[in-house]
Amino acid sequence: MRKMAIKKAQAWGVDLIFAIVIFIGVLVFLYLHIFNLSFDKQDTFNNLVYEGKIIGDSLLSEGFPEDWNDANVVNLGILSNGEINKTKLEKFYNLSLSDYQKTKNLFNVAHDYYVFFDEPVNLGWNNISGIGSNPASSDNLVKVTRIVVLDKKIDNMNIYMWS
């Protein structure tokens, strides 16, 4: 009789250990999964903001070389004497139409971008509403705004970044 009681106690103890291990494993999985989702979203948001600032900083420079074109551009910049240079803006616009991926590489960003001003910009031959890839729909969208001088007026240059 005593042997049987010992075997039942051992079987119950092993079942309890397996149940506890499975329960703790599920809790650890849920904990890691839930927190990784929120950390991933925060990382994505931070990356989008960072890349938007990179594009803004680059565009609000004179670029390199100072009189750059599609063939020799190293750094895209659209300013001259502290104001938006429409010739450089047009070059940027045309480059984004012909080789959008090259512009992303020049900015050194992984996510898509769309640069636009509060009002469409008249380039003489055309009014452009924006430059880059217009976000149709996305889960993560960030807007970075910079104040610029365009046509002797203060305007906002907006940059959408998304993944």
PDB file of C-alpha atoms in Angstrom:
ATOM      1  CA  MET A   1       0.000   0.000   0.000  1.00  0.00           C
ATOM      2  CA  ARG A   2       2.798   2.372   0.821  1.00  0.00           C
ATOM      3  CA  LYS A   3       4.450   1.835  -2.606  1.00  0.00           C
ATOM      4  CA  MET A   4       1.258   2.766  -4.407  1.00  0.00           C
ATOM      5  CA  ALA A   5       0.891   6.020  -2.469  1.00  0.00           C
ATOM      6  CA  ILE A   6       4.459   6.971  -3.360  1.00  0.00           C
ATOM      7  CA  LYS A   7       3.911   6.318  -7.095  1.00  0.00           C
ATOM      8  CA  LYS A   8       0.715   8.418  -7.127  1.00  0.00           C
ATOM      9  CA  ALA A   9       2.518  11.277  -5.404  1.00  0.00           C
ATOM     10  CA  GLN A  10       5.405  11.097  -7.885  1.00  0.00           C
ATOM     11  CA  ALA A  11       3.032  11.114 -10.877  1.00  0.00           C
ATOM     12  CA  TRP A  12       1.122  14.081  -9.486  1.00  0.00           C
ATOM     13  CA  GLY A  13       4.412  15.918  -8.817  1.00  0.00           C
ATOM     14  CA  VAL A  14       5.665  15.376 -12.394  1.00  0.00           C
ATOM     15  CA  ASP A  15       2.306  16.587 -13.807  1.00  0.00           C
ATOM     16  CA  LEU A  16       2.493  19.687 -11.632  1.00  0.00           C
ATOM     17  CA  ILE A  17       6.051  20.452 -12.777  1.00  0.00           C
ATOM     18  CA  PHE A  18       5.058  20.102 -16.465  1.00  0.00           C
ATOM     19  CA  ALA A  19       2.031  22.341 -15.947  1.00  0.00           C
ATOM     20  CA  ILE A  20       4.111  25.022 -14.212  1.00  0.00           C
ATOM     21  CA  VAL A  21       6.795  24.915 -16.939  1.00  0.00           C
ATOM     22  CA  ILE A  22       4.172  25.245 -19.688  1.00  0.00           C
ATOM     23  CA  PHE A  23       2.387  28.069 -17.834  1.00  0.00           C
ATOM     24  CA  ILE A  24       5.622  30.010 -17.285  1.00  0.00           C
ATOM     25  CA  GLY A  25       6.628  29.420 -20.911  1.00  0.00           C
ATOM     26  CA  VAL A  26       3.318  30.855 -22.156  1.00  0.00           C
ATOM     27  CA  LEU A  27       3.653  33.861 -19.829  1.00  0.00           C
ATOM     28  CA  VAL A  28       7.221  34.541 -21.029  1.00  0.00           C
ATOM     29  CA  PHE A  29       6.145  34.218 -24.682  1.00  0.00           C
ATOM     30  CA  LEU A  30       3.225  36.624 -24.228  1.00  0.00           C
ATOM     31  CA  TYR A  31       5.349  39.085 -22.268  1.00  0.00           C
ATOM     32  CA  LEU A  32       8.089  39.138 -24.909  1.00  0.00           C
ATOM     33  CA  HIS A  33       5.625  39.238 -27.803  1.00  0.00           C
ATOM     34  CA  ILE A  34       3.527  42.094 -26.411  1.00  0.00           C
ATOM     35  CA  PHE A  35       6.510  44.233 -25.417  1.00  0.00           C
ATOM     36  CA  ASN A  36       8.379  43.561 -28.657  1.00  0.00           C
ATOM     37  CA  LEU A  37       5.394  44.836 -30.638  1.00  0.00           C
ATOM     38  CA  SER A  38       5.345  48.109 -28.745  1.00  0.00           C
ATOM     39  CA  PHE A  39       9.140  48.462 -28.947  1.00  0.00           C
ATOM     40  CA  ASP A  40       9.072  47.749 -32.701  1.00  0.00           C
ATOM     41  CA  LYS A  41       6.473  50.469 -33.240  1.00  0.00           C
ATOM     42  CA  GLN A  42       8.493  52.926 -31.156  1.00  0.00           C
ATOM     43  CA  ASP A  43      11.669  52.030 -33.058  1.00  0.00           C
ATOM     44  CA  THR A  44       9.872  52.508 -36.386  1.00  0.00           C
ATOM     45  CA  PHE A  45       8.518  55.878 -35.270  1.00  0.00           C
ATOM     46  CA  ASN A  46      11.946  57.027 -34.081  1.00  0.00           C
ATOM     47  CA  ASN A  47      13.560  55.884 -37.346  1.00  0.00           C
ATOM     48  CA  LEU A  48      10.963  57.736 -39.423  1.00  0.00           C
ATOM     49  CA  VAL A  49      11.451  60.946 -37.442  1.00  0.00           C
ATOM     50  CA  TYR A  50      15.237  60.604 -37.681  1.00  0.00           C
ATOM     51  CA  GLU A  51      15.143  60.040 -41.441  1.00  0.00           C
ATOM     52  CA  GLY A  52      12.742  62.974 -41.902  1.00  0.00           C
ATOM     53  CA  LYS A  53      15.207  65.203 -40.088  1.00  0.00           C
ATOM     54  CA  ILE A  54      18.047  63.895 -42.263  1.00  0.00           C
ATOM     55  CA  ILE A  55      16.131  64.802 -45.429  1.00  0.00           C
ATOM     56  CA  GLY A  56      15.229  68.225 -44.024  1.00  0.00           C
ATOM     57  CA  ASP A  57      18.847  68.945 -43.065  1.00  0.00           C
ATOM     58  CA  SER A  58      20.111  67.830 -46.451  1.00  0.00           C
ATOM     59  CA  LEU A  59      17.563  69.814 -48.462  1.00  0.00           C
ATOM     60  CA  LEU A  60      18.117  72.940 -46.388  1.00  0.00           C
ATOM     61  CA  SER A  61      21.723  73.104 -47.526  1.00  0.00           C
ATOM     62  CA  GLU A  62      23.262  74.244 -50.781  1.00  0.00           C
ATOM     63  CA  GLY A  63      24.071  70.670 -51.716  1.00  0.00           C
ATOM     64  CA  PHE A  64      27.376  69.329 -52.931  1.00  0.00           C
ATOM     65  CA  PRO A  65      28.814  70.289 -55.263  1.00  0.00           C
ATOM     66  CA  GLU A  66      27.218  73.709 -54.935  1.00  0.00           C
ATOM     67  CA  ASP A  67      26.075  73.710 -58.578  1.00  0.00           C
ATOM     68  CA  TRP A  68      25.086  70.031 -58.636  1.00  0.00           C
ATOM     69  CA  ASN A  69      23.318  68.164 -61.400  1.00  0.00           C
ATOM     70  CA  ASP A  70      21.973  64.621 -61.836  1.00  0.00           C
ATOM     71  CA  ALA A  71      25.374  63.241 -62.824  1.00  0.00           C
ATOM     72  CA  ASN A  72      27.618  64.747 -60.131  1.00  0.00           C
ATOM     73  CA  VAL A  73      25.351  65.216 -57.117  1.00  0.00           C
ATOM     74  CA  VAL A  74      26.767  63.965 -53.817  1.00  0.00           C
ATOM     75  CA  ASN A  75      24.413  65.772 -51.444  1.00  0.00           C
ATOM     76  CA  LEU A  76      20.991  67.089 -52.463  1.00  0.00           C
ATOM     77  CA  GLY A  77      20.395  70.653 -51.360  1.00  0.00           C
ATOM     78  CA  ILE A  78      17.909  73.233 -52.612  1.00  0.00           C
ATOM     79  CA  LEU A  79      19.077  76.441 -50.903  1.00  0.00           C
ATOM     80  CA  SER A  80      21.094  79.349 -52.238  1.00  0.00           C
ATOM     81  CA  ASN A  81      21.774  82.362 -50.026  1.00  0.00           C
ATOM     82  CA  GLY A  82      19.347  81.074 -47.383  1.00  0.00           C
ATOM     83  CA  GLU A  83      16.365  80.825 -49.777  1.00  0.00           C
ATOM     84  CA  ILE A  84      14.868  78.022 -51.839  1.00  0.00           C
ATOM     85  CA  ASN A  85      16.542  78.037 -55.254  1.00  0.00           C
ATOM     86  CA  LYS A  86      13.864  77.083 -57.795  1.00  0.00           C
ATOM     87  CA  THR A  87      16.475  75.783 -60.238  1.00  0.00           C
ATOM     88  CA  LYS A  88      17.779  73.347 -57.615  1.00  0.00           C
ATOM     89  CA  LEU A  89      14.213  72.514 -56.586  1.00  0.00           C
ATOM     90  CA  GLU A  90      13.418  71.684 -60.208  1.00  0.00           C
ATOM     91  CA  LYS A  91      16.553  69.517 -60.469  1.00  0.00           C
ATOM     92  CA  PHE A  92      15.499  67.681 -57.308  1.00  0.00           C
ATOM     93  CA  TYR A  93      11.976  67.247 -58.680  1.00  0.00           C
ATOM     94  CA  ASN A  94      13.247  65.862 -62.002  1.00  0.00           C
ATOM     95  CA  LEU A  95      15.724  63.540 -60.299  1.00  0.00           C
ATOM     96  CA  SER A  96      12.993  62.159 -58.042  1.00  0.00           C
ATOM     97  CA  LEU A  97      10.844  61.478 -61.109  1.00  0.00           C
ATOM     98  CA  SER A  98      13.617  59.809 -63.090  1.00  0.00           C
ATOM     99  CA  ASP A  99      15.388  57.943 -60.261  1.00  0.00           C
ATOM    100  CA  TYR A 100      13.527  58.035 -56.931  1.00  0.00           C
ATOM    101  CA  GLN A 101      15.754  55.291 -55.500  1.00  0.00           C
ATOM    102  CA  LYS A 102      18.859  57.378 -56.197  1.00  0.00           C
ATOM    103  CA  THR A 103      17.407  60.245 -54.163  1.00  0.00           C
ATOM    104  CA  LYS A 104      16.733  57.868 -51.262  1.00  0.00           C
ATOM    105  CA  ASN A 105      20.326  56.652 -51.504  1.00  0.00           C
ATOM    106  CA  LEU A 106      21.645  60.214 -51.576  1.00  0.00           C
ATOM    107  CA  PHE A 107      19.621  61.032 -48.466  1.00  0.00           C
ATOM    108  CA  ASN A 108      20.767  57.710 -46.957  1.00  0.00           C
ATOM    109  CA  VAL A 109      17.240  56.742 -45.887  1.00  0.00           C
ATOM    110  CA  ALA A 110      15.439  53.415 -46.058  1.00  0.00           C
ATOM    111  CA  HIS A 111      11.854  54.646 -45.876  1.00  0.00           C
ATOM    112  CA  ASP A 112       9.778  56.467 -48.474  1.00  0.00           C
ATOM    113  CA  TYR A 113       9.454  60.237 -48.437  1.00  0.00           C
ATOM    114  CA  TYR A 114       7.279  62.998 -49.879  1.00  0.00           C
ATOM    115  CA  VAL A 115       8.345  66.657 -49.721  1.00  0.00           C
ATOM    116  CA  PHE A 116       5.748  69.380 -50.222  1.00  0.00           C
ATOM    117  CA  PHE A 117       5.070  73.010 -49.394  1.00  0.00           C
ATOM    118  CA  ASP A 118       1.887  74.592 -48.031  1.00  0.00           C
ATOM    119  CA  GLU A 119       1.094  75.948 -51.489  1.00  0.00           C
ATOM    120  CA  PRO A 120       2.014  74.361 -54.849  1.00  0.00           C
ATOM    121  CA  VAL A 121       5.292  75.743 -56.183  1.00  0.00           C
ATOM    122  CA  ASN A 122       5.349  77.350 -59.626  1.00  0.00           C
ATOM    123  CA  LEU A 123       8.475  76.321 -61.506  1.00  0.00           C
ATOM    124  CA  GLY A 124       7.581  78.410 -64.538  1.00  0.00           C
ATOM    125  CA  TRP A 125       6.381  75.549 -66.673  1.00  0.00           C
ATOM    126  CA  ASN A 126       4.463  73.633 -64.071  1.00  0.00           C
ATOM    127  CA  ASN A 127       2.978  73.857 -60.591  1.00  0.00           C
ATOM    128  CA  ILE A 128       4.284  71.018 -58.461  1.00  0.00           C
ATOM    129  CA  SER A 129       2.406  69.881 -55.400  1.00  0.00           C
ATOM    130  CA  GLY A 130       5.134  67.629 -54.041  1.00  0.00           C
ATOM    131  CA  ILE A 131       8.328  65.709 -54.656  1.00  0.00           C
ATOM    132  CA  GLY A 132       8.857  62.015 -54.004  1.00  0.00           C
ATOM    133  CA  SER A 133       6.421  59.188 -53.518  1.00  0.00           C
ATOM    134  CA  ASN A 134       3.012  60.370 -52.333  1.00  0.00           C
ATOM    135  CA  PRO A 135       1.765  58.182 -49.464  1.00  0.00           C
ATOM    136  CA  ALA A 136      -1.481  56.545 -50.562  1.00  0.00           C
ATOM    137  CA  SER A 137      -1.939  54.606 -47.347  1.00  0.00           C
ATOM    138  CA  SER A 138       0.418  53.476 -44.654  1.00  0.00           C
ATOM    139  CA  ASP A 139       0.417  52.157 -41.131  1.00  0.00           C
ATOM    140  CA  ASN A 140       3.221  54.450 -39.983  1.00  0.00           C
ATOM    141  CA  LEU A 141       3.279  58.062 -41.172  1.00  0.00           C
ATOM    142  CA  VAL A 142       5.399  60.875 -39.724  1.00  0.00           C
ATOM    143  CA  LYS A 143       5.397  64.542 -40.730  1.00  0.00           C
ATOM    144  CA  VAL A 144       8.469  66.731 -40.256  1.00  0.00           C
ATOM    145  CA  THR A 145       8.036  70.458 -40.928  1.00  0.00           C
ATOM    146  CA  ARG A 146      10.721  73.048 -41.610  1.00  0.00           C
ATOM    147  CA  ILE A 147      10.260  76.793 -42.079  1.00  0.00           C
ATOM    148  CA  VAL A 148      11.794  78.082 -45.303  1.00  0.00           C
ATOM    149  CA  VAL A 149      11.889  81.205 -47.457  1.00  0.00           C
ATOM    150  CA  LEU A 150      10.283  80.629 -50.848  1.00  0.00           C
ATOM    151  CA  ASP A 151       9.606  83.451 -53.313  1.00  0.00           C
ATOM    152  CA  LYS A 152      10.582  86.025 -50.656  1.00  0.00           C
ATOM    153  CA  LYS A 153       7.849  84.661 -48.340  1.00  0.00           C
ATOM    154  CA  ILE A 154       8.005  82.396 -45.315  1.00  0.00           C
ATOM    155  CA  ASP A 155       6.556  78.976 -46.036  1.00  0.00           C
ATOM    156  CA  ASN A 156       6.511  75.498 -44.538  1.00  0.00           C
ATOM    157  CA  MET A 157       8.404  72.661 -46.143  1.00  0.00           C
ATOM    158  CA  ASN A 158       6.739  69.432 -45.024  1.00  0.00           C
ATOM    159  CA  ILE A 159       8.273  65.999 -45.251  1.00  0.00           C
ATOM    160  CA  TYR A 160       6.166  62.847 -44.937  1.00  0.00           C
ATOM    161  CA  MET A 161       8.041  59.691 -44.003  1.00  0.00           C
ATOM    162  CA  TRP A 162       6.325  56.337 -43.889  1.00  0.00           C
ATOM    163  CA  SER A 163       6.797  52.606 -43.899  1.00  0.00           C
TER     164      SER A 163
END
